[in-house]
């Protein structure tokens, strides 16, 4: 039977799509719900390629089994894939879609979770050999904290050796060993690296990252986690050359209490290392502002509070890094949204 004429008039390529079930209607009856899921799968199944896909919230388990395969098909995304929240029954439902796109240029990984993870150990073991296809991946941001993301997705990225197209890596470190392995796979091509220090032992060897230009460190957990300053110093000490370093701090980072002797020595070591680092142009302290505050930044009391905080950060940075201050390297900028969204401020990153 010939296909209906209308099928041939709809392009097979789509520029972009956003999938968001977070506001789904709860009072639909079963028939309406089934029709909606089948409609979504039919629409997505029509296209051979989609340039950009953003999944804000999707529970794939809710889709009838026969149509799930048409929703998230491997290789369909050709440029950008961002996943904020994705729920599936098992890894094989989504891993081929996420890691099976050879033309993908940007991948953003948020929270991916699987139901009944404890009951699927056998399946997971059988699935570990599934190859990934991300040979063209240039930019990777891992901002999720879920078990599924860090047990089923991030470790699989290390299986591709090397990630020789990866120029930008942004990662909120949940597993330092896995992150170290990821850096190792991409060290020869990395231009920009952002690391969110969350626990002690966040020390990374960047000696072989010879092309690295931008390094961003999220230090909002300092001084609560005191070892992070030591981790920062050791990580920076492994770098042979750098153009810009970004240190993200929160309100508690700029503490008014007197540093202990160990911290004073660490700040001196960091100042000395940065001031002697070949090619260093800027030491930028960043402050992340909530999106709602950012919109009201120009008005009244909010502006005054944020400007006062900015002044405190500048004073703090100049006191801790006097050699960098004398060279005119220090600046403070405010960014809106989240650290993983703008770890390098408004710096134009290498393509």
Coordinates of N, CA and C in Angstrom, one line a residue, residues 9 22 33 71 92 98 120 156-158 250 257 265 273 290 298 340 346:
X9 N 4.9 15.2 2.3 CA 5.1 16.7 2.3 C 5.7 17.2 3.6
X22 N 6.4 17.8 32.5 CA 6.3 18.2 33.9 C 4.9 18.8 34.2
X33 N -5.0 9.3 27.5 CA -3.5 9.2 27.8 C -2.8 8.4 26.8
X71 N 10.2 6.7 20.3 CA 10.4 8.0 21.0 C 11.8 8.5 21.0
X92 N 19.0 0.0 28.8 CA 18.9 -0.2 27.4 C 17.8 0.6 26.7
X98 N 21.2 8.1 24.0 CA 22.1 9.2 24.6 C 23.5 9.0 24.0
X120 N 17.7 -5.3 38.5 CA 18.1 -5.5 37.1 C 19.6 -5.7 37.0
X156 N 30.3 4.8 31.1 CA 30.4 4.3 29.7 C 31.1 5.3 28.8
X157 N 31.1 6.6 29.1 CA 31.9 7.5 28.3 C 33.4 7.2 28.3
X158 N 33.8 6.6 29.4 CA 35.2 6.3 29.6 C 35.6 5.2 28.6
X250 N 30.7 31.1 46.8 CA 29.4 31.5 47.3 C 29.5 32.4 48.5
X257 N 36.2 35.1 59.2 CA 37.0 34.6 60.3 C 38.5 34.5 59.8
X265 N 49.0 29.2 54.2 CA 50.1 28.7 53.4 C 49.6 28.3 52.0
X273 N 51.9 30.2 42.5 CA 51.7 29.3 41.3 C 51.0 30.1 40.1
X290 N 20.9 33.8 41.3 CA 19.7 33.2 41.0 C 19.0 34.0 39.8
X298 N 19.0 45.4 38.4 CA 19.1 46.8 38.2 C 18.3 47.7 39.2
X340 N 27.1 25.4 36.3 CA 27.3 24.5 35.2 C 26.9 25.2 33.9
X346 N 31.3 35.0 30.5 CA 30.9 35.3 29.1 C 32.1 35.1 28.2

